[in-house]
């Protein structure tokens, strides 16, 4: 296994507060790593720092290349994609256009031709990705017309359409019902099995524990535990910091066929 | 040395105005999240109301049909009551603006609020021109009334009003600081501007806070206008455009600190006065034997740029839930057919219309190109820019100079001119690179003013007299306004020139429509909807903005070249800031997000076709049109953000959907909004 995304000693400070401190993280190709932790643990900040949206110290390596000094769009073009908690779609565009603008830069020749002919060069990949997450029928809807669950799926599709090397998913299942969440988990697993490296932040413990290969637990900006899902379920520090008394219930639920997913 | 000190002290007068306007801007921003461009115009309003009361004892009335222009209140008033009433009028204007406009826009984007205040500014300025003409007059003094009222400083006599005024502004700032720091009202305002919804949950009423803050701000602005008018002069632009340095001061203060805004405002006044002093020196650069003009305005612009960088190019975010700032930008399904039809109609109209309407139509067609340039940068990318007419001016002057000094004419000169305008536009865009939305509006406003005073007013370039622009000749054919033509050749402009303009405008319209349909257009809209998400999918947000700015500047440049040929000469008066602001209003009115909207905006501009028709058929003077345009801009932002183009296309869609069904109830629904579009058509034959 080669490392797709490697984070070394990543720290983020807001004034005197260290939101993320000295985090190391390794994502291999075809590996799905879950990142969990209580509210305010620094999960989203870690993704922001990793993708260049927050000033940070430390190193981020994408397929061996140091991208720590690059702008967000440059990191994206090199193959680091992300989704947003609130989906953050391009509201003025249709679903297909949301994906189309995410397929990377186009040469000026293409742009000139598009302006003159009025036809946008589409990419086969866009339709494949849309079908891959089950959004095919909604391709020509405006982003603002979709339900919350559909919006999250568009966000996921948009992150995947550029064939990234690594993806950071920020709560893709928030706002989805149990069935949708389960479906999403299966789909994400499928993309990972095809060779993608994925970092998954979510509060749906059922989802995280069932699909991830490896789980990292963050609290107060520090990694307090990491291991396989079964390690994490029983890890005393995790139970204390995050799962607390609810741990037993969560563990039970995640093994049940219709897991409710802890809130 | 003592002279320098004297001028520095004299500058405190203007400084007090800038500081006062800065206080008003801060109040308006803290109360309602509005970057209020109208405070200068409000100061002007206060000064005019005071002037009328003090000298003639009449009260200015708003321009409502069947209401007299003024009400006589029996002879000239004393200073104190006149001052009180004038300030009350300003406070009332603030209350009206807050309750009628800002209250409805509370959830809207900062951009929408800024544009609404721009509407108010345009309206108030047009009102002043309507009642008092555009030339200046000396205003009655308020503070010092004779030569005895002066203080001797280092052997120089300085009128004491400068000191009194500075003291008053500092006093006002101190009172405001104390009120905001220690009273429940101040605490509540700060809370509401931190987080509006939470403040509401805590039982505060943001609406009332906004009202009080705006009334206070407008009253402060009005009072300063009255005090300062005798030191500058009373005209519709000088005081109104003092909002530019006031915005710079407010930027330094992060739109929150009363102390910093006052200090920065006073400093800016002193700066301006020192520039006046230095320009009398022999070493000061001259142009055609006169000290170069506009250095102060150039400094204001630089101060704005520096303030942007110093403050991290970001307004403190208010805790309001923001809506999307702009209406959807529809994409045309077909481009060639509508473009061809438009060209055909335009050419036919040129051939049959009498000469005055023909001239108006040429004006409209060129204005449509300026509106197109606004559509690209404002409508597609969501960057509020008011510099477009200024860039057109740059191109106009370039065309003139190329012809006179280098012998370069049509069609190379317009291309070079557009390239120069693009360069100038990019220069301004780069100086505002980290800046977006509302802040860009401030930068471009300062740039437009600097361009007007420093470049266009320079006698070596254009100046008041203007520079000649020879007719465009191509392959020995005269294409200019004085070309001969077999049909309808009575007087200029020749239909030939009109046809040239129509062809260029239609081609550029199709180009902009093509951009909207292309991947580039999609990326522009992606940047407009969500910059961080755009960056996250690999879109270079900065480049997309720069490309949009470049395209927009080139379009403005081509329009400027056509304007130059149209006027036959270019002077500073062709491209002034108030006209530029008017263009933004008309572009919004037509529909800021669509190509069709740009053409409708072109029809509406002053001296355009609609204005000509209203003037000739109904005898309505042009100045009323700007007044209505300002109000219409406010109404458009509040009720119909898609502009006229949006309502027309909605009506057409409703008709095509409902009419074939033959269902009478549907028909009724479909034709009701249709009355809207018919009114528009009735204005333009």
Short mmCIF file of N, CA, C and O in Angstrom, two decimals, chain B residues 159-275:
data_model
loop_
_atom_site.label_atom_id
_atom_site.label_comp_id
_atom_site.label_asym_id
_atom_site.label_seq_id
_atom_site.Cartn_x
_atom_site.Cartn_y
_atom_site.Cartn_z
N UNK B 159 -9.58 81.00 10.67
CA UNK B 159 -10.96 81.16 11.11
C UNK B 159 -11.27 80.17 12.24
O UNK B 159 -10.89 79.01 12.16
N UNK B 160 -11.95 80.67 13.28
CA UNK B 160 -12.12 79.80 14.44
C UNK B 160 -13.13 78.68 14.19
O UNK B 160 -13.21 77.72 14.95
N UNK B 161 -13.90 78.81 13.10
CA UNK B 161 -14.89 77.74 12.85
C UNK B 161 -14.22 76.38 12.65
O UNK B 161 -14.79 75.35 12.99
N UNK B 162 -12.96 76.41 12.13
CA UNK B 162 -12.26 75.14 11.95
C UNK B 162 -12.10 74.42 13.29
O UNK B 162 -12.30 73.23 13.40
N UNK B 163 -11.75 75.22 14.29
CA UNK B 163 -11.49 74.62 15.61
C UNK B 163 -12.80 74.17 16.26
O UNK B 163 -12.88 73.09 16.85
N UNK B 164 -13.81 75.04 16.13
CA UNK B 164 -15.10 74.69 16.73
C UNK B 164 -15.61 73.39 16.12
O UNK B 164 -16.07 72.46 16.81
N UNK B 165 -15.50 73.33 14.80
CA UNK B 165 -16.01 72.16 14.07
C UNK B 165 -15.27 70.89 14.47
O UNK B 165 -15.88 69.86 14.75
N UNK B 166 -13.94 71.00 14.53
CA UNK B 166 -13.15 69.84 14.95
C UNK B 166 -13.56 69.41 16.35
O UNK B 166 -13.76 68.21 16.63
N UNK B 167 -13.73 70.41 17.22
CA UNK B 167 -14.17 70.10 18.58
C UNK B 167 -15.51 69.39 18.58
O UNK B 167 -15.71 68.40 19.29
N UNK B 168 -16.44 69.88 17.75
CA UNK B 168 -17.78 69.28 17.70
C UNK B 168 -17.71 67.82 17.25
O UNK B 168 -18.38 66.95 17.81
N UNK B 169 -16.89 67.58 16.22
CA UNK B 169 -16.81 66.20 15.71
C UNK B 169 -16.20 65.28 16.76
O UNK B 169 -16.69 64.17 16.98
N UNK B 170 -15.15 65.78 17.42
CA UNK B 170 -14.52 64.95 18.46
C UNK B 170 -15.51 64.71 19.60
O UNK B 170 -15.63 63.60 20.12
N UNK B 171 -16.28 65.76 19.92
CA UNK B 171 -17.30 65.62 20.96
C UNK B 171 -18.32 64.55 20.56
O UNK B 171 -18.67 63.66 21.35
N UNK B 172 -18.79 64.65 19.30
CA UNK B 172 -19.77 63.67 18.82
C UNK B 172 -19.20 62.25 18.91
O UNK B 172 -19.88 61.32 19.37
N UNK B 173 -17.94 62.11 18.48
CA UNK B 173 -17.32 60.78 18.51
C UNK B 173 -17.22 60.28 19.95
O UNK B 173 -17.49 59.10 20.23
N UNK B 174 -16.86 61.20 20.86
CA UNK B 174 -16.73 60.79 22.27
C UNK B 174 -18.09 60.36 22.83
O UNK B 174 -18.20 59.32 23.50
N UNK B 175 -19.10 61.17 22.55
CA UNK B 175 -20.44 60.82 23.06
C UNK B 175 -20.86 59.45 22.51
O UNK B 175 -21.34 58.58 23.26
N UNK B 176 -20.65 59.26 21.21
CA UNK B 176 -21.04 57.98 20.62
C UNK B 176 -20.28 56.83 21.27
O UNK B 176 -20.83 55.78 21.55
N UNK B 177 -18.98 57.06 21.51
CA UNK B 177 -18.16 56.01 22.12
C UNK B 177 -18.71 55.66 23.50
O UNK B 177 -18.89 54.50 23.83
N UNK B 178 -19.02 56.74 24.27
CA UNK B 178 -19.54 56.50 25.63
C UNK B 178 -20.86 55.75 25.56
O UNK B 178 -21.09 54.77 26.27
N UNK B 179 -21.74 56.22 24.65
CA UNK B 179 -23.05 55.59 24.54
C UNK B 179 -22.93 54.12 24.17
O UNK B 179 -23.59 53.26 24.74
N UNK B 180 -22.02 53.85 23.21
CA UNK B 180 -21.89 52.45 22.77
C UNK B 180 -21.22 51.59 23.83
O UNK B 180 -21.47 50.40 23.91
N UNK B 181 -20.38 52.24 24.62
CA UNK B 181 -19.62 51.48 25.61
C UNK B 181 -20.47 51.18 26.84
O UNK B 181 -20.40 50.10 27.39
N UNK B 182 -21.23 52.18 27.28
CA UNK B 182 -21.80 52.08 28.63
C UNK B 182 -23.33 52.02 28.71
O UNK B 182 -23.86 51.86 29.79
N UNK B 183 -24.03 52.21 27.61
CA UNK B 183 -25.48 52.17 27.75
C UNK B 183 -26.03 50.85 27.22
O UNK B 183 -25.37 50.13 26.47
N UNK B 184 -27.26 50.58 27.63
CA UNK B 184 -27.91 49.36 27.19
C UNK B 184 -28.10 49.37 25.67
O UNK B 184 -27.94 48.37 24.99
N UNK B 185 -28.41 50.57 25.14
CA UNK B 185 -28.62 50.69 23.69
C UNK B 185 -27.36 50.31 22.93
O UNK B 185 -27.39 49.55 21.96
N UNK B 186 -26.23 50.86 23.42
CA UNK B 186 -24.97 50.57 22.75
C UNK B 186 -24.63 49.09 22.81
O UNK B 186 -24.23 48.47 21.81
N UNK B 187 -24.85 48.52 23.98
CA UNK B 187 -24.58 47.10 24.17
C UNK B 187 -25.45 46.27 23.22
O UNK B 187 -24.99 45.33 22.57
N UNK B 188 -26.72 46.69 23.15
CA UNK B 188 -27.66 45.96 22.30
C UNK B 188 -27.24 46.03 20.84
O UNK B 188 -27.28 45.03 20.11
N UNK B 189 -26.81 47.23 20.40
CA UNK B 189 -26.38 47.36 19.01
C UNK B 189 -25.18 46.47 18.73
O UNK B 189 -25.11 45.79 17.71
N UNK B 190 -24.25 46.47 19.69
CA UNK B 190 -23.07 45.63 19.48
C UNK B 190 -23.46 44.16 19.43
O UNK B 190 -22.98 43.39 18.61
N UNK B 191 -24.39 43.80 20.31
CA UNK B 191 -24.84 42.40 20.34
C UNK B 191 -25.50 42.04 19.01
O UNK B 191 -25.22 41.00 18.42
N UNK B 192 -26.36 42.95 18.54
CA UNK B 192 -27.10 42.66 17.32
C UNK B 192 -26.16 42.58 16.13
O UNK B 192 -26.38 41.78 15.21
N UNK B 193 -25.10 43.40 16.15
CA UNK B 193 -24.22 43.32 14.99
C UNK B 193 -23.28 42.12 15.09
O UNK B 193 -22.72 41.69 14.10
N UNK B 194 -23.14 41.58 16.30
CA UNK B 194 -22.40 40.33 16.43
C UNK B 194 -23.22 39.17 15.88
O UNK B 194 -22.75 38.36 15.10
N UNK B 195 -24.44 39.10 16.35
CA UNK B 195 -25.27 37.97 15.95
C UNK B 195 -26.74 38.36 16.02
O UNK B 195 -27.33 38.42 17.09
N UNK B 196 -27.28 38.65 14.84
CA UNK B 196 -28.62 39.22 14.82
C UNK B 196 -29.68 38.28 15.38
O UNK B 196 -30.52 38.67 16.18
N UNK B 197 -29.62 37.01 14.97
CA UNK B 197 -30.70 36.10 15.41
C UNK B 197 -30.61 35.85 16.91
O UNK B 197 -31.64 35.81 17.59
N UNK B 198 -29.40 35.70 17.42
CA UNK B 198 -29.28 35.47 18.86
C UNK B 198 -29.74 36.69 19.63
O UNK B 198 -30.36 36.58 20.69
N UNK B 199 -29.42 37.90 19.10
CA UNK B 199 -29.88 39.11 19.76
C UNK B 199 -31.40 39.15 19.81
O UNK B 199 -32.00 39.56 20.79
N UNK B 200 -32.02 38.68 18.71
CA UNK B 200 -33.48 38.65 18.68
C UNK B 200 -34.01 37.71 19.76
O UNK B 200 -34.97 38.00 20.44
N UNK B 201 -33.35 36.57 19.91
CA UNK B 201 -33.78 35.61 20.91
C UNK B 201 -33.62 36.19 22.30
O UNK B 201 -34.35 35.87 23.22
N UNK B 202 -32.63 37.08 22.46
CA UNK B 202 -32.40 37.69 23.76
C UNK B 202 -33.36 38.86 24.00
O UNK B 202 -33.21 39.60 24.96
N UNK B 203 -34.32 39.02 23.11
CA UNK B 203 -35.34 40.03 23.33
C UNK B 203 -34.99 41.39 22.79
O UNK B 203 -35.67 42.37 23.07
N UNK B 204 -33.91 41.51 22.01
CA UNK B 204 -33.58 42.79 21.40
C UNK B 204 -34.28 42.88 20.05
O UNK B 204 -34.57 41.87 19.42
N UNK B 205 -34.54 44.09 19.63
CA UNK B 205 -35.22 44.28 18.35
C UNK B 205 -34.25 44.92 17.37
O UNK B 205 -34.04 46.13 17.42
N UNK B 206 -33.64 44.11 16.50
CA UNK B 206 -32.66 44.67 15.56
C UNK B 206 -33.26 45.78 14.70
O UNK B 206 -32.56 46.71 14.33
N UNK B 207 -34.54 45.68 14.40
CA UNK B 207 -35.18 46.69 13.57
C UNK B 207 -35.10 48.06 14.22
O UNK B 207 -34.74 49.05 13.60
N UNK B 208 -35.42 48.10 15.53
CA UNK B 208 -35.39 49.39 16.23
C UNK B 208 -33.96 49.90 16.35
O UNK B 208 -33.71 51.09 16.19
N UNK B 209 -33.03 49.00 16.64
CA UNK B 209 -31.63 49.41 16.76
C UNK B 209 -31.14 50.00 15.44
O UNK B 209 -30.48 51.03 15.42
N UNK B 210 -31.51 49.33 14.35
CA UNK B 210 -31.11 49.81 13.04
C UNK B 210 -31.70 51.19 12.79
O UNK B 210 -31.02 52.10 12.31
N UNK B 211 -32.96 51.36 13.17
CA UNK B 211 -33.62 52.65 12.97
C UNK B 211 -32.89 53.75 13.73
O UNK B 211 -32.54 54.79 13.16
N UNK B 212 -32.64 53.53 15.01
CA UNK B 212 -32.00 54.56 15.83
C UNK B 212 -30.62 54.90 15.27
O UNK B 212 -30.26 56.07 15.12
N UNK B 213 -29.86 53.86 14.91
CA UNK B 213 -28.51 54.10 14.40
C UNK B 213 -28.52 54.87 13.09
O UNK B 213 -27.71 55.77 12.88
N UNK B 214 -29.44 54.52 12.22
CA UNK B 214 -29.48 55.22 10.94
C UNK B 214 -29.95 56.66 11.12
O UNK B 214 -29.41 57.57 10.48
N UNK B 215 -30.95 56.89 11.99
CA UNK B 215 -31.41 58.25 12.23
C UNK B 215 -30.25 59.08 12.79
O UNK B 215 -30.00 60.20 12.33
N UNK B 216 -29.53 58.51 13.75
CA UNK B 216 -28.37 59.21 14.30
C UNK B 216 -27.36 59.53 13.21
O UNK B 216 -26.86 60.66 13.11
N UNK B 217 -27.03 58.51 12.41
CA UNK B 217 -26.03 58.68 11.36
C UNK B 217 -26.43 59.77 10.37
O UNK B 217 -25.63 60.64 10.02
N UNK B 218 -27.67 59.73 9.92
CA UNK B 218 -28.14 60.72 8.94
C UNK B 218 -28.12 62.11 9.55
O UNK B 218 -27.81 63.09 8.88
N UNK B 219 -28.49 62.21 10.84
CA UNK B 219 -28.50 63.52 11.49
C UNK B 219 -27.08 64.07 11.59
O UNK B 219 -26.84 65.25 11.30
N UNK B 220 -26.13 63.22 11.98
CA UNK B 220 -24.74 63.66 12.08
C UNK B 220 -24.25 64.13 10.72
O UNK B 220 -23.65 65.21 10.57
N UNK B 221 -24.54 63.33 9.67
CA UNK B 221 -24.11 63.70 8.32
C UNK B 221 -24.70 65.04 7.92
O UNK B 221 -24.00 65.92 7.41
N UNK B 222 -26.00 65.20 8.14
CA UNK B 222 -26.67 66.45 7.76
C UNK B 222 -26.06 67.65 8.48
O UNK B 222 -25.80 68.69 7.86
N UNK B 223 -25.82 67.50 9.78
CA UNK B 223 -25.27 68.61 10.56
C UNK B 223 -23.91 69.01 10.02
O UNK B 223 -23.62 70.20 9.81
N UNK B 224 -23.07 68.01 9.74
CA UNK B 224 -21.74 68.32 9.21
C UNK B 224 -21.83 69.00 7.85
O UNK B 224 -21.06 69.93 7.56
N UNK B 225 -22.77 68.56 7.03
CA UNK B 225 -22.95 69.17 5.72
C UNK B 225 -23.25 70.66 5.86
O UNK B 225 -22.68 71.50 5.15
N UNK B 226 -24.13 70.99 6.82
CA UNK B 226 -24.49 72.40 7.03
C UNK B 226 -23.28 73.21 7.48
O UNK B 226 -23.03 74.30 6.98
N UNK B 227 -22.52 72.64 8.40
CA UNK B 227 -21.34 73.35 8.92
C UNK B 227 -20.30 73.58 7.84
O UNK B 227 -19.66 74.63 7.78
N UNK B 228 -20.10 72.59 7.01
CA UNK B 228 -18.94 72.61 6.12
C UNK B 228 -19.24 73.29 4.78
O UNK B 228 -18.34 73.80 4.13
N UNK B 229 -20.52 73.32 4.38
CA UNK B 229 -20.86 73.89 3.07
C UNK B 229 -20.25 75.27 2.84
O UNK B 229 -19.74 75.53 1.76
N UNK B 230 -20.26 76.19 3.83
CA UNK B 230 -19.64 77.48 3.55
C UNK B 230 -18.14 77.39 3.28
O UNK B 230 -17.59 78.30 2.64
N UNK B 231 -17.48 76.35 3.77
CA UNK B 231 -16.03 76.24 3.55
C UNK B 231 -15.71 75.64 2.19
O UNK B 231 -14.72 76.00 1.57
N UNK B 232 -16.49 74.68 1.74
CA UNK B 232 -16.27 74.14 0.40
C UNK B 232 -17.09 75.00 -0.54
O UNK B 232 -16.78 76.14 -0.77
N UNK B 233 -18.12 74.50 -1.07
CA UNK B 233 -19.16 75.30 -1.69
C UNK B 233 -20.35 74.38 -1.81
O UNK B 233 -20.23 73.17 -1.64
N UNK B 234 -21.49 74.95 -2.09
CA UNK B 234 -22.70 74.15 -2.11
C UNK B 234 -23.01 73.76 -3.55
O UNK B 234 -23.40 74.60 -4.35
N UNK B 235 -22.77 72.50 -3.88
CA UNK B 235 -23.15 72.00 -5.20
C UNK B 235 -23.54 70.54 -5.04
O UNK B 235 -23.33 69.95 -3.98
N UNK B 236 -24.10 69.94 -6.07
CA UNK B 236 -24.62 68.57 -5.89
C UNK B 236 -23.55 67.49 -5.80
O UNK B 236 -23.90 66.35 -5.52
N UNK B 237 -22.27 67.82 -6.05
CA UNK B 237 -21.31 66.72 -6.03
C UNK B 237 -20.23 66.81 -4.96
O UNK B 237 -19.86 65.80 -4.38
N UNK B 238 -19.72 68.03 -4.68
CA UNK B 238 -18.53 68.12 -3.82
C UNK B 238 -18.74 67.41 -2.48
O UNK B 238 -17.98 66.53 -2.11
N UNK B 239 -19.79 67.81 -1.77
CA UNK B 239 -20.02 67.22 -0.44
C UNK B 239 -20.45 65.77 -0.59
O UNK B 239 -20.00 64.90 0.17
N UNK B 240 -21.28 65.49 -1.59
CA UNK B 240 -21.78 64.12 -1.76
C UNK B 240 -20.63 63.15 -1.99
O UNK B 240 -20.64 62.04 -1.47
N UNK B 241 -19.62 63.57 -2.75
CA UNK B 241 -18.51 62.66 -3.05
C UNK B 241 -17.46 62.64 -1.96
O UNK B 241 -16.50 61.88 -2.02
N UNK B 242 -17.63 63.48 -0.93
CA UNK B 242 -16.74 63.37 0.23
C UNK B 242 -16.93 62.03 0.93
O UNK B 242 -16.19 61.68 1.84
N UNK B 243 -17.92 61.29 0.49
CA UNK B 243 -18.14 59.95 1.04
C UNK B 243 -16.94 59.05 0.71
O UNK B 243 -16.67 58.09 1.44
N UNK B 244 -16.20 59.38 -0.35
CA UNK B 244 -15.07 58.51 -0.72
C UNK B 244 -13.97 58.52 0.34
O UNK B 244 -13.62 57.47 0.87
N UNK B 245 -13.43 59.72 0.72
CA UNK B 245 -12.46 59.68 1.83
C UNK B 245 -13.08 59.18 3.13
O UNK B 245 -12.39 58.55 3.94
N UNK B 246 -14.38 59.45 3.33
CA UNK B 246 -15.03 58.97 4.56
C UNK B 246 -15.03 57.45 4.59
O UNK B 246 -14.84 56.84 5.64
N UNK B 247 -15.24 56.83 3.43
CA UNK B 247 -15.21 55.36 3.37
C UNK B 247 -13.80 54.86 3.69
O UNK B 247 -13.63 53.84 4.37
N UNK B 248 -12.79 55.59 3.18
CA UNK B 248 -11.42 55.20 3.48
C UNK B 248 -11.18 55.24 4.98
O UNK B 248 -10.60 54.32 5.57
N UNK B 249 -11.66 56.32 5.62
CA UNK B 249 -11.51 56.44 7.08
C UNK B 249 -12.24 55.30 7.79
O UNK B 249 -11.72 54.70 8.73
N UNK B 250 -13.45 54.99 7.30
CA UNK B 250 -14.24 53.93 7.92
C UNK B 250 -13.54 52.57 7.76
O UNK B 250 -13.61 51.73 8.64
N UNK B 251 -12.87 52.39 6.63
CA UNK B 251 -12.14 51.14 6.41
C UNK B 251 -11.04 50.98 7.46
O UNK B 251 -10.85 49.90 8.01
N UNK B 252 -10.32 52.10 7.71
CA UNK B 252 -9.28 52.05 8.73
C UNK B 252 -9.88 51.67 10.08
O UNK B 252 -9.25 50.99 10.88
N UNK B 253 -11.09 52.16 10.31
CA UNK B 253 -11.73 51.91 11.60
C UNK B 253 -12.42 50.56 11.63
O UNK B 253 -13.09 50.23 12.60
N UNK B 254 -12.24 49.77 10.58
CA UNK B 254 -12.89 48.47 10.54
C UNK B 254 -14.42 48.61 10.62
O UNK B 254 -15.09 47.69 11.06
N UNK B 255 -14.96 49.75 10.22
CA UNK B 255 -16.39 50.03 10.27
C UNK B 255 -16.94 49.92 11.69
O UNK B 255 -18.14 49.72 11.86
N UNK B 256 -16.06 50.00 12.70
CA UNK B 256 -16.59 49.90 14.06
C UNK B 256 -16.09 51.00 14.99
O UNK B 256 -16.86 51.47 15.82
N UNK B 257 -14.84 51.42 14.86
CA UNK B 257 -14.30 52.31 15.89
C UNK B 257 -14.61 53.78 15.59
O UNK B 257 -14.23 54.32 14.55
N UNK B 258 -15.31 54.44 16.53
CA UNK B 258 -15.61 55.86 16.36
C UNK B 258 -14.34 56.70 16.46
O UNK B 258 -14.19 57.70 15.76
N UNK B 259 -13.44 56.31 17.34
CA UNK B 259 -12.22 57.08 17.54
C UNK B 259 -11.34 57.08 16.30
O UNK B 259 -10.91 58.13 15.82
N UNK B 260 -11.10 55.88 15.76
CA UNK B 260 -10.21 55.78 14.60
C UNK B 260 -10.80 56.50 13.40
O UNK B 260 -10.11 57.21 12.67
N UNK B 261 -12.11 56.34 13.20
CA UNK B 261 -12.72 56.96 12.02
C UNK B 261 -12.61 58.48 12.11
O UNK B 261 -12.35 59.16 11.11
N UNK B 262 -12.74 59.02 13.30
CA UNK B 262 -12.63 60.47 13.47
C UNK B 262 -11.20 60.93 13.20
O UNK B 262 -10.99 61.88 12.44
N UNK B 263 -10.25 60.24 13.81
CA UNK B 263 -8.85 60.62 13.60
C UNK B 263 -8.48 60.51 12.13
O UNK B 263 -7.87 61.43 11.55
N UNK B 264 -8.84 59.39 11.50
CA UNK B 264 -8.49 59.19 10.10
C UNK B 264 -9.17 60.23 9.21
O UNK B 264 -8.57 60.74 8.26
N UNK B 265 -10.41 60.57 9.53
CA UNK B 265 -11.14 61.57 8.74
C UNK B 265 -10.47 62.93 8.82
O UNK B 265 -10.24 63.59 7.80
N UNK B 266 -10.16 63.35 10.05
CA UNK B 266 -9.49 64.65 10.22
C UNK B 266 -8.15 64.66 9.49
O UNK B 266 -7.81 65.62 8.80
N UNK B 267 -7.41 63.54 9.60
CA UNK B 267 -6.11 63.45 8.93
C UNK B 267 -6.27 63.60 7.42
O UNK B 267 -5.48 64.27 6.75
N UNK B 268 -7.33 63.00 6.89
CA UNK B 268 -7.53 63.05 5.44
C UNK B 268 -7.84 64.47 4.99
O UNK B 268 -7.41 64.91 3.92
N UNK B 269 -8.58 65.21 5.80
CA UNK B 269 -8.86 66.61 5.49
C UNK B 269 -7.59 67.43 5.47
O UNK B 269 -7.35 68.25 4.57
N UNK B 270 -6.74 67.21 6.47
CA UNK B 270 -5.47 67.92 6.55
C UNK B 270 -4.62 67.60 5.33
O UNK B 270 -4.03 68.48 4.69
N UNK B 271 -4.59 66.31 4.98
CA UNK B 271 -3.85 65.85 3.81
C UNK B 271 -4.28 66.61 2.56
O UNK B 271 -3.46 67.13 1.79
N UNK B 272 -5.59 66.68 2.37
CA UNK B 272 -6.13 67.34 1.19
C UNK B 272 -5.72 68.81 1.16
O UNK B 272 -5.34 69.34 0.13
N UNK B 273 -5.77 69.47 2.32
CA UNK B 273 -5.42 70.88 2.38
C UNK B 273 -3.94 71.09 2.11
O UNK B 273 -3.54 72.05 1.44
N UNK B 274 -3.11 70.17 2.60
CA UNK B 274 -1.67 70.28 2.35
C UNK B 274 -1.37 70.11 0.86
O UNK B 274 -0.49 70.79 0.31
N UNK B 275 -2.10 69.22 0.21
CA UNK B 275 -1.90 69.05 -1.24
C UNK B 275 -2.21 70.36 -1.95
O UNK B 275 -1.48 70.80 -2.84
#
